[in-house]
mmCIF file of C-alpha atoms and ligand atoms in Angstrom:
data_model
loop_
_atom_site.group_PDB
_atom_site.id
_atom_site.type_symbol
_atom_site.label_atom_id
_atom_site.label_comp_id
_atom_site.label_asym_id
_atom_site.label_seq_id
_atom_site.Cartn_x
_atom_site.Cartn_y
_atom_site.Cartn_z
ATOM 1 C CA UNK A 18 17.361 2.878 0.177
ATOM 2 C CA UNK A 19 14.599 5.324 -0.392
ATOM 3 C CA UNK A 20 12.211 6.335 2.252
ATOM 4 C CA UNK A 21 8.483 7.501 1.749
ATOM 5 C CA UNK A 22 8.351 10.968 2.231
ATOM 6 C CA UNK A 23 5.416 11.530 4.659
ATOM 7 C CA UNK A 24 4.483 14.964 5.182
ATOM 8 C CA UNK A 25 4.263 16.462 8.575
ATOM 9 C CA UNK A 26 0.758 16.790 8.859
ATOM 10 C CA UNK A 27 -2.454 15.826 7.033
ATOM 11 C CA UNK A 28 -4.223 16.914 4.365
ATOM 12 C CA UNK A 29 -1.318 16.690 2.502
ATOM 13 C CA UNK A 30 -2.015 18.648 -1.052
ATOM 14 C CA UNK A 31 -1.843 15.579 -3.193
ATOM 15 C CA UNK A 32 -3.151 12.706 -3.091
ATOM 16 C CA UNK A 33 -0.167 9.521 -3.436
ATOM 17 C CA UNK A 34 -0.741 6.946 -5.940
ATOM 18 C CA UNK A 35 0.928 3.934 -6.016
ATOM 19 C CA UNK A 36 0.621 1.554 -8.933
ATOM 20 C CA UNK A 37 0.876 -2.235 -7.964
ATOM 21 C CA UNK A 38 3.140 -4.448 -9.686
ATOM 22 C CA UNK A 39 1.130 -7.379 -9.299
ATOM 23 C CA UNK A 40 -0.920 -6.227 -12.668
ATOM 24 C CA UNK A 41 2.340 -5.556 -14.509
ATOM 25 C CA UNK A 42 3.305 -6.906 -17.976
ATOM 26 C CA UNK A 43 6.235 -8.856 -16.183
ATOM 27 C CA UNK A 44 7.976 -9.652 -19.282
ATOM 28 C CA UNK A 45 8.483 -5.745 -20.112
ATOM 29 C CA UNK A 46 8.592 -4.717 -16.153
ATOM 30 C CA UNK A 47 11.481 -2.537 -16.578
ATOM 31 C CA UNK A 48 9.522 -0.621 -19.204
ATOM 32 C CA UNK A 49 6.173 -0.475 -17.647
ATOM 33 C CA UNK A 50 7.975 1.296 -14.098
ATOM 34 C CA UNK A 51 9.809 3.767 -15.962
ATOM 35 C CA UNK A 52 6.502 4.422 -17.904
ATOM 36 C CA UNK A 53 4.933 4.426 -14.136
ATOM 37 C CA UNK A 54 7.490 6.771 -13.225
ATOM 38 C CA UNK A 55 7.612 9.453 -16.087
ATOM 39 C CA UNK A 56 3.686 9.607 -15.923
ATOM 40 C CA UNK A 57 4.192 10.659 -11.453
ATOM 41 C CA UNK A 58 3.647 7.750 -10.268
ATOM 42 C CA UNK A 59 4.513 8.163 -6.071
ATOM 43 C CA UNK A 60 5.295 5.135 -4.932
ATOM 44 C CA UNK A 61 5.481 1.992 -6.458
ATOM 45 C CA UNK A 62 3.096 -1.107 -4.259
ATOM 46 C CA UNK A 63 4.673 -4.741 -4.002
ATOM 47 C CA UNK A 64 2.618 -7.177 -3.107
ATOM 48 C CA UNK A 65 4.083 -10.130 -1.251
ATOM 49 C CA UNK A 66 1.558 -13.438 -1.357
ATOM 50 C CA UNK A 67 2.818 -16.107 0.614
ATOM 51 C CA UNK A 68 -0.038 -19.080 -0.396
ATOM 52 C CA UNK A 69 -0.693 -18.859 3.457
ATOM 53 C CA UNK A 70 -2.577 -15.994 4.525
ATOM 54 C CA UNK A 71 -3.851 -15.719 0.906
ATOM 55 C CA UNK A 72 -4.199 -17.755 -1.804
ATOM 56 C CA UNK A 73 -1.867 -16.987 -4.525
ATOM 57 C CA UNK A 74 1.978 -16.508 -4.608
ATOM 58 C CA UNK A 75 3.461 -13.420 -5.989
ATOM 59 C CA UNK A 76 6.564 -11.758 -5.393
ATOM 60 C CA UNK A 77 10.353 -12.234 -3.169
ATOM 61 C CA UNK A 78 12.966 -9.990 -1.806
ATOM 62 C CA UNK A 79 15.061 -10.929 -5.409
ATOM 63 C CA UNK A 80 12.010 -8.734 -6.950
ATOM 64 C CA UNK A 81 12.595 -6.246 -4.774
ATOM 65 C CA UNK A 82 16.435 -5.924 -5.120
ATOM 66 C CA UNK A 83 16.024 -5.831 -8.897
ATOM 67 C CA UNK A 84 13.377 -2.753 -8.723
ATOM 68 C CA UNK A 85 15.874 -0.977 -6.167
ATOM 69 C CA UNK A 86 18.979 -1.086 -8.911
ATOM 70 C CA UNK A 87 16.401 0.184 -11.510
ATOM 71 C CA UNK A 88 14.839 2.951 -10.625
ATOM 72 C CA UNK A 89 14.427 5.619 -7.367
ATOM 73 C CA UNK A 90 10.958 5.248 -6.987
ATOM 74 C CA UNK A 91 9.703 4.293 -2.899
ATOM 75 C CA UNK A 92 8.623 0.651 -2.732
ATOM 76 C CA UNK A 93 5.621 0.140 -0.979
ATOM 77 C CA UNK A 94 5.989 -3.253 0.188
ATOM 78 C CA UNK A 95 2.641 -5.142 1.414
ATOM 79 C CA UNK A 96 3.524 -8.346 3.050
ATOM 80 C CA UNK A 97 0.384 -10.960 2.852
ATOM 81 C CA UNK A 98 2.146 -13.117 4.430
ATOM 82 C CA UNK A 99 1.155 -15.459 7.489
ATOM 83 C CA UNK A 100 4.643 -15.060 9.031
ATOM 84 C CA UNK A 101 6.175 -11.778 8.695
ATOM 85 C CA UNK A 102 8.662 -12.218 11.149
ATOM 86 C CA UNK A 103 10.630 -14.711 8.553
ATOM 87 C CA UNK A 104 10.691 -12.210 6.015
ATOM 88 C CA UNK A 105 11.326 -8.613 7.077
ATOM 89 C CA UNK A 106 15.097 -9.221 6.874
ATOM 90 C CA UNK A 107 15.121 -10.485 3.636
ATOM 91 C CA UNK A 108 12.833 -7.610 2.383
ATOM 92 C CA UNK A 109 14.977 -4.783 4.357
ATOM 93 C CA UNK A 110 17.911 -5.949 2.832
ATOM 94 C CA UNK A 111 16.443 -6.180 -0.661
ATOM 95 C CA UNK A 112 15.730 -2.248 -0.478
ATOM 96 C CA UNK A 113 12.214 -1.879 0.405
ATOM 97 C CA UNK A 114 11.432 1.671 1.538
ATOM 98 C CA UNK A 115 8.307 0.463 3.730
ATOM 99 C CA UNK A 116 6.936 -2.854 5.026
ATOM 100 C CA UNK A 117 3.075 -2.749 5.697
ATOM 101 C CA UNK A 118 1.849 -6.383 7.824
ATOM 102 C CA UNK A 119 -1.157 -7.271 8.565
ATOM 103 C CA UNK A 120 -2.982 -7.065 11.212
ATOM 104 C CA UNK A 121 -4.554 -10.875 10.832
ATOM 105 C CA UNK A 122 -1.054 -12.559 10.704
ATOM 106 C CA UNK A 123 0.844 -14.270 13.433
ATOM 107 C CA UNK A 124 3.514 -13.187 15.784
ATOM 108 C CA UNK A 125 4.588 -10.421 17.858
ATOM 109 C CA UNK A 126 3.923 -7.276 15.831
ATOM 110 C CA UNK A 127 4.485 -4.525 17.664
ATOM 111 C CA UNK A 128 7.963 -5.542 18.411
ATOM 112 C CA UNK A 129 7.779 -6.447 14.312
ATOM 113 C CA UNK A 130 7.108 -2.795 13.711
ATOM 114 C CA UNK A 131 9.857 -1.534 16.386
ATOM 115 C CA UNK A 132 12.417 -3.536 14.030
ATOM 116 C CA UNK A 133 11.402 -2.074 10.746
ATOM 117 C CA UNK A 134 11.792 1.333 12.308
ATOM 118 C CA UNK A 135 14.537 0.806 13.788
ATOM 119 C CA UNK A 136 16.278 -0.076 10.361
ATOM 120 C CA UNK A 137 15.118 3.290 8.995
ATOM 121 C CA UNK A 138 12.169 2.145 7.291
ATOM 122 C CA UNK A 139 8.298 3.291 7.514
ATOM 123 C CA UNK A 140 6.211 0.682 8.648
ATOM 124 C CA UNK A 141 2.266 0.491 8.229
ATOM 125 C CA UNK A 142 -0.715 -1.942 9.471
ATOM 126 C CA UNK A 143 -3.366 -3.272 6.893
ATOM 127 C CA UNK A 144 -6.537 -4.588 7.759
ATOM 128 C CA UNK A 145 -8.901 -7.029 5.998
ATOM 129 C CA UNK A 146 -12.236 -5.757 5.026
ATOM 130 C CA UNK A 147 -13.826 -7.179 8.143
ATOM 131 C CA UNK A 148 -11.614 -6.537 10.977
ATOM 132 C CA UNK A 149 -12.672 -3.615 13.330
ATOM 133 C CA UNK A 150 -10.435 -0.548 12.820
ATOM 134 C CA UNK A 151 -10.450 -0.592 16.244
ATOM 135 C CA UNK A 152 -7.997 -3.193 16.280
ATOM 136 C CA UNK A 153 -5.299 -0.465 15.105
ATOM 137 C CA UNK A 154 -5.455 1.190 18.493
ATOM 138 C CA UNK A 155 -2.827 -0.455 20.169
ATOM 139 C CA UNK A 156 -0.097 0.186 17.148
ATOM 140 C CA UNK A 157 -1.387 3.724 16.809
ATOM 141 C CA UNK A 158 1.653 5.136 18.272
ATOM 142 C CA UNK A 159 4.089 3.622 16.275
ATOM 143 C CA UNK A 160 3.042 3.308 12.697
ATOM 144 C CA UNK A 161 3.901 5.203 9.702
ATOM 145 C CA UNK A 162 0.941 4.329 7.362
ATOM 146 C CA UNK A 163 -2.708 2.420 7.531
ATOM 147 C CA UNK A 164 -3.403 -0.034 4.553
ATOM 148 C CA UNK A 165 -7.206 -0.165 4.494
ATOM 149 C CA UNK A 166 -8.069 -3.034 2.501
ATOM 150 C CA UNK A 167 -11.069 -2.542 -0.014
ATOM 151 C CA UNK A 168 -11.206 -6.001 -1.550
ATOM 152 C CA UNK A 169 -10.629 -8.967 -0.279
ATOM 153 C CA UNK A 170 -6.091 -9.711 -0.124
ATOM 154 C CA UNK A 171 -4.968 -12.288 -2.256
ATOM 155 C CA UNK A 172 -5.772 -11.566 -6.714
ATOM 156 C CA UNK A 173 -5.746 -7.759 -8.809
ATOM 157 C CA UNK A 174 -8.378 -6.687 -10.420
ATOM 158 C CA UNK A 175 -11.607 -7.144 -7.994
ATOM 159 C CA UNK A 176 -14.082 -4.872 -7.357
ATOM 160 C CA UNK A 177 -14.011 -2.183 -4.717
ATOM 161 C CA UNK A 178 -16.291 -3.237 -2.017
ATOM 162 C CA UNK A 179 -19.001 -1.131 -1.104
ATOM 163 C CA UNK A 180 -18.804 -1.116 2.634
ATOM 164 C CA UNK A 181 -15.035 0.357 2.276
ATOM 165 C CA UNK A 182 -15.498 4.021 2.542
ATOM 166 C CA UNK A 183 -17.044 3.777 5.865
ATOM 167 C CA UNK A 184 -14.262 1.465 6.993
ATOM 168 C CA UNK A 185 -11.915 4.284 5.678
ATOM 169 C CA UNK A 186 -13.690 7.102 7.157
ATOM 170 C CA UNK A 187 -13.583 5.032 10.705
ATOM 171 C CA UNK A 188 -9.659 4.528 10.474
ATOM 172 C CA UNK A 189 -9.748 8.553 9.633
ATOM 173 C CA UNK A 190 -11.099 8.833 12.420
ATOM 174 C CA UNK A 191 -8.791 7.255 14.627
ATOM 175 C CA UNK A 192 -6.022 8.679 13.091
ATOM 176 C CA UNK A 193 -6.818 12.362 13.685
ATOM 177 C CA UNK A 194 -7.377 11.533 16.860
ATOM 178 C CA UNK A 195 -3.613 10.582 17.531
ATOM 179 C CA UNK A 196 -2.852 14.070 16.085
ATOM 180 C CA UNK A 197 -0.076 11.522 14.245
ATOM 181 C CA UNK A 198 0.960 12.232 10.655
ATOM 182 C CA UNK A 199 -0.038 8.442 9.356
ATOM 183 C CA UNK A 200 -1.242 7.973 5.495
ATOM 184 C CA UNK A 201 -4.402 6.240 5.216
ATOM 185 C CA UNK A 202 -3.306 4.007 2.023
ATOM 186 C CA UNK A 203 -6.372 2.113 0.162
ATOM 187 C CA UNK A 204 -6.147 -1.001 -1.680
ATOM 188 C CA UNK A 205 -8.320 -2.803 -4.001
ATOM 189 C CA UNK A 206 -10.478 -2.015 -7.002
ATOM 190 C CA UNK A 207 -9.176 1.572 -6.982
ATOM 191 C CA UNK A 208 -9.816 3.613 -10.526
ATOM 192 C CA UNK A 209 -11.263 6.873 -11.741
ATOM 193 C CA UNK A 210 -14.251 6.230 -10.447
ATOM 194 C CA UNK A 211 -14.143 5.053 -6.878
ATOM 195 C CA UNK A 212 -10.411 6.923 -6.174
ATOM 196 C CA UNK A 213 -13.089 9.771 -5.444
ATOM 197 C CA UNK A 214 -14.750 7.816 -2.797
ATOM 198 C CA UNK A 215 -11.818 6.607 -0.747
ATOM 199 C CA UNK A 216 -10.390 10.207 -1.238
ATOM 200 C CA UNK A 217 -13.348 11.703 0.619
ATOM 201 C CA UNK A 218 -13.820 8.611 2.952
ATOM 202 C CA UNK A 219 -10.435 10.274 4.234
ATOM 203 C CA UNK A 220 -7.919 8.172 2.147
ATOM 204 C CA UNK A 221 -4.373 9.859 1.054
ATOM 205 C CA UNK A 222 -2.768 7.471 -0.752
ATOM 206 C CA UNK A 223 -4.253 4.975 -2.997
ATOM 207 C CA UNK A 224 -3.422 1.461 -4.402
ATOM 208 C CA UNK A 225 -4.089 1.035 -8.472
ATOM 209 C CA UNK A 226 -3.275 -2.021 -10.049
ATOM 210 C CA UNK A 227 -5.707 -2.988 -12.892
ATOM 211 C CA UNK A 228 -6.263 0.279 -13.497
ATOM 212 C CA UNK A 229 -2.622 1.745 -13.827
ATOM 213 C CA UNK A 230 -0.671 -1.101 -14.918
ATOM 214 C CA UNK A 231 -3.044 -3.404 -17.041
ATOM 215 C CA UNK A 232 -3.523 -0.534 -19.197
ATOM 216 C CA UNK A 233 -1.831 -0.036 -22.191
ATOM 217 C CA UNK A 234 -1.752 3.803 -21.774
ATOM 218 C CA UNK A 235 -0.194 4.385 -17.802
ATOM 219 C CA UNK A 236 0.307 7.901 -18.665
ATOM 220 C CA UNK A 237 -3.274 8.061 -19.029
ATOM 221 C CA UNK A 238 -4.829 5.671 -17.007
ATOM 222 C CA UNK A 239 -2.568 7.549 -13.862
ATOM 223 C CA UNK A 240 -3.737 10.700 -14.863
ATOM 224 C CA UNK A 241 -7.008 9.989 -14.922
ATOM 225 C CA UNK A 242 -7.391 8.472 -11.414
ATOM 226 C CA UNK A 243 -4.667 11.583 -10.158
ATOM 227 C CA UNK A 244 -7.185 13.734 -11.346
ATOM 228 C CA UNK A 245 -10.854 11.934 -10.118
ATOM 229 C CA UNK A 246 -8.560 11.634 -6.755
ATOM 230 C CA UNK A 247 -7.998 15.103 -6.476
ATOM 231 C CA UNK A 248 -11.021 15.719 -5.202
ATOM 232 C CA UNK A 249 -11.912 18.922 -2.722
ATOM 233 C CA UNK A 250 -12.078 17.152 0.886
HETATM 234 C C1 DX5 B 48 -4.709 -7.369 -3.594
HETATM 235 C C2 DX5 B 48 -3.465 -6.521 -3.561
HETATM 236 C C3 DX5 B 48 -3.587 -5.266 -4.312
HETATM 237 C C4 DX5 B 48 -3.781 -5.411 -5.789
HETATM 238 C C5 DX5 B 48 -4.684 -4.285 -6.190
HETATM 239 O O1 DX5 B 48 -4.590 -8.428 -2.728
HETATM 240 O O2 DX5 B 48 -3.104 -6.188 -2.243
HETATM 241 O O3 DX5 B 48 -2.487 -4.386 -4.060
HETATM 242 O O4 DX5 B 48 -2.601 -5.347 -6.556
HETATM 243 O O5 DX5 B 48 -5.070 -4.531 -7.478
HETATM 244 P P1 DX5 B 48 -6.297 -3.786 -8.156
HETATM 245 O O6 DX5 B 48 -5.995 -2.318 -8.149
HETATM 246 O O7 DX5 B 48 -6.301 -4.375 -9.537
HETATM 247 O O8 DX5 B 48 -7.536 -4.117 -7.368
HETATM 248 ZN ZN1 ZN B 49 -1.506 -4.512 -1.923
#
């Protein structure tokens, strides 16, 4: 099992980028990730669609396990899911590296998070486009990584949403003022040209899925949001 590497304090001095699966060629999957993986991508992002809390089915633990036995790389898994409590187990024991919930599903999640922690994973909170970043003060202390959603959950390739750098500037905020080394992940509609704007809305790692993996050329298309992301903050 891999863990994300989080550095000790922000800014770190890259920006992390972490292509999502759910865009992948899935019949050449092995391929594309080690393609993903010689061009630098970070991490790699699983998303996990239950048909519950979002409208499409994606990916199980069984994906998981097979990514762990092929390559090194963190997985990023983002469960979009309306019970996470039935399926951090399964995705521990799989090999994921983190397990993001969100903050719109059921159960108890604090004492969700305390579990993924305790099994020597990160653990991060996403929030829907229109839930308060307020609502992220109460996990503040225990979280690893924010997942600021900049689409809708639930399908690839949408269209960043306009209001989403002030939502990411206003979970910024509330991060440096825990003084706690959390990431500040975005997701949705992230590519060369709007990786700038949820890099200087505060964002340190971002989310590409369209535009790393549903490109033919990944060593391209990665280094071409790395470098629009790499923006002076
Ligand atoms: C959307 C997922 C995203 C998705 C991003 O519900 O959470 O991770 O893969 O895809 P793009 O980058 O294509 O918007
Ligand atoms: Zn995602």
């Amino acid at each position: 099992m891999i863990n994300l590497h989080l550095p000790a304090k922000y800014p770190s001095d890259k920006t992390a980028i972490a292509p999502s699966i759910l865009s992948a060629d899935l019949l050449n999957l092995g391929e594309r990730i080690k393609q993903a993986q010689e061009a630098g991508a970070d991490w790699l992002h699983i998303d996990i669609m239950d048909g519950h809390f979002v409208p499409n089915l994606s990916f199980g633990p069984a994906t998981v396990k097979a990514i762990d036995g092929f390559t090194d790389l963190a997985q990023d898994v983002h469960l979009m899911v309306e019970n996470p409590a039935d399926f951090i187990e399964p995705f521990i024991k799989a090999g994921a590296s983190s397990l993001t919930l969100h903050i719109e599903s059921k159960g108890n999640l604090k004492k969700l998070l305390e579990g993924i922690k305790a099994c020597g994973l990160k653990c991060g909170i996403s929030i829907k486009p229109d839930t308060k970043p307020e609502a992220l003060l109460p996990f503040a202390d225990l979280i690893d990584l924010i997942l600021v959603m900049s689409v809708y959950p639930g399908f690839g390739g949408q269209k960043f949403l306009p209001s989403s750098p002030a939502q990411i500037a206003a979970v910024r905020d509330i991060i440096t003022k825990t003084g706690r080394p959390i990431w500040l992940e975005v997701d949705g509609g992230i590519n060369a040209e709007t990786a700038p704007k949820a890099v200087k809305a505060g964002a340190d790692a971002l989310v590409a899925g369209n535009a790393v993996f549903g490109q033919s050329d990944i060593k391209k298309a990665l280094s071409d949001i790395r470098a629009a992301a790499d923006v002076k903050i």
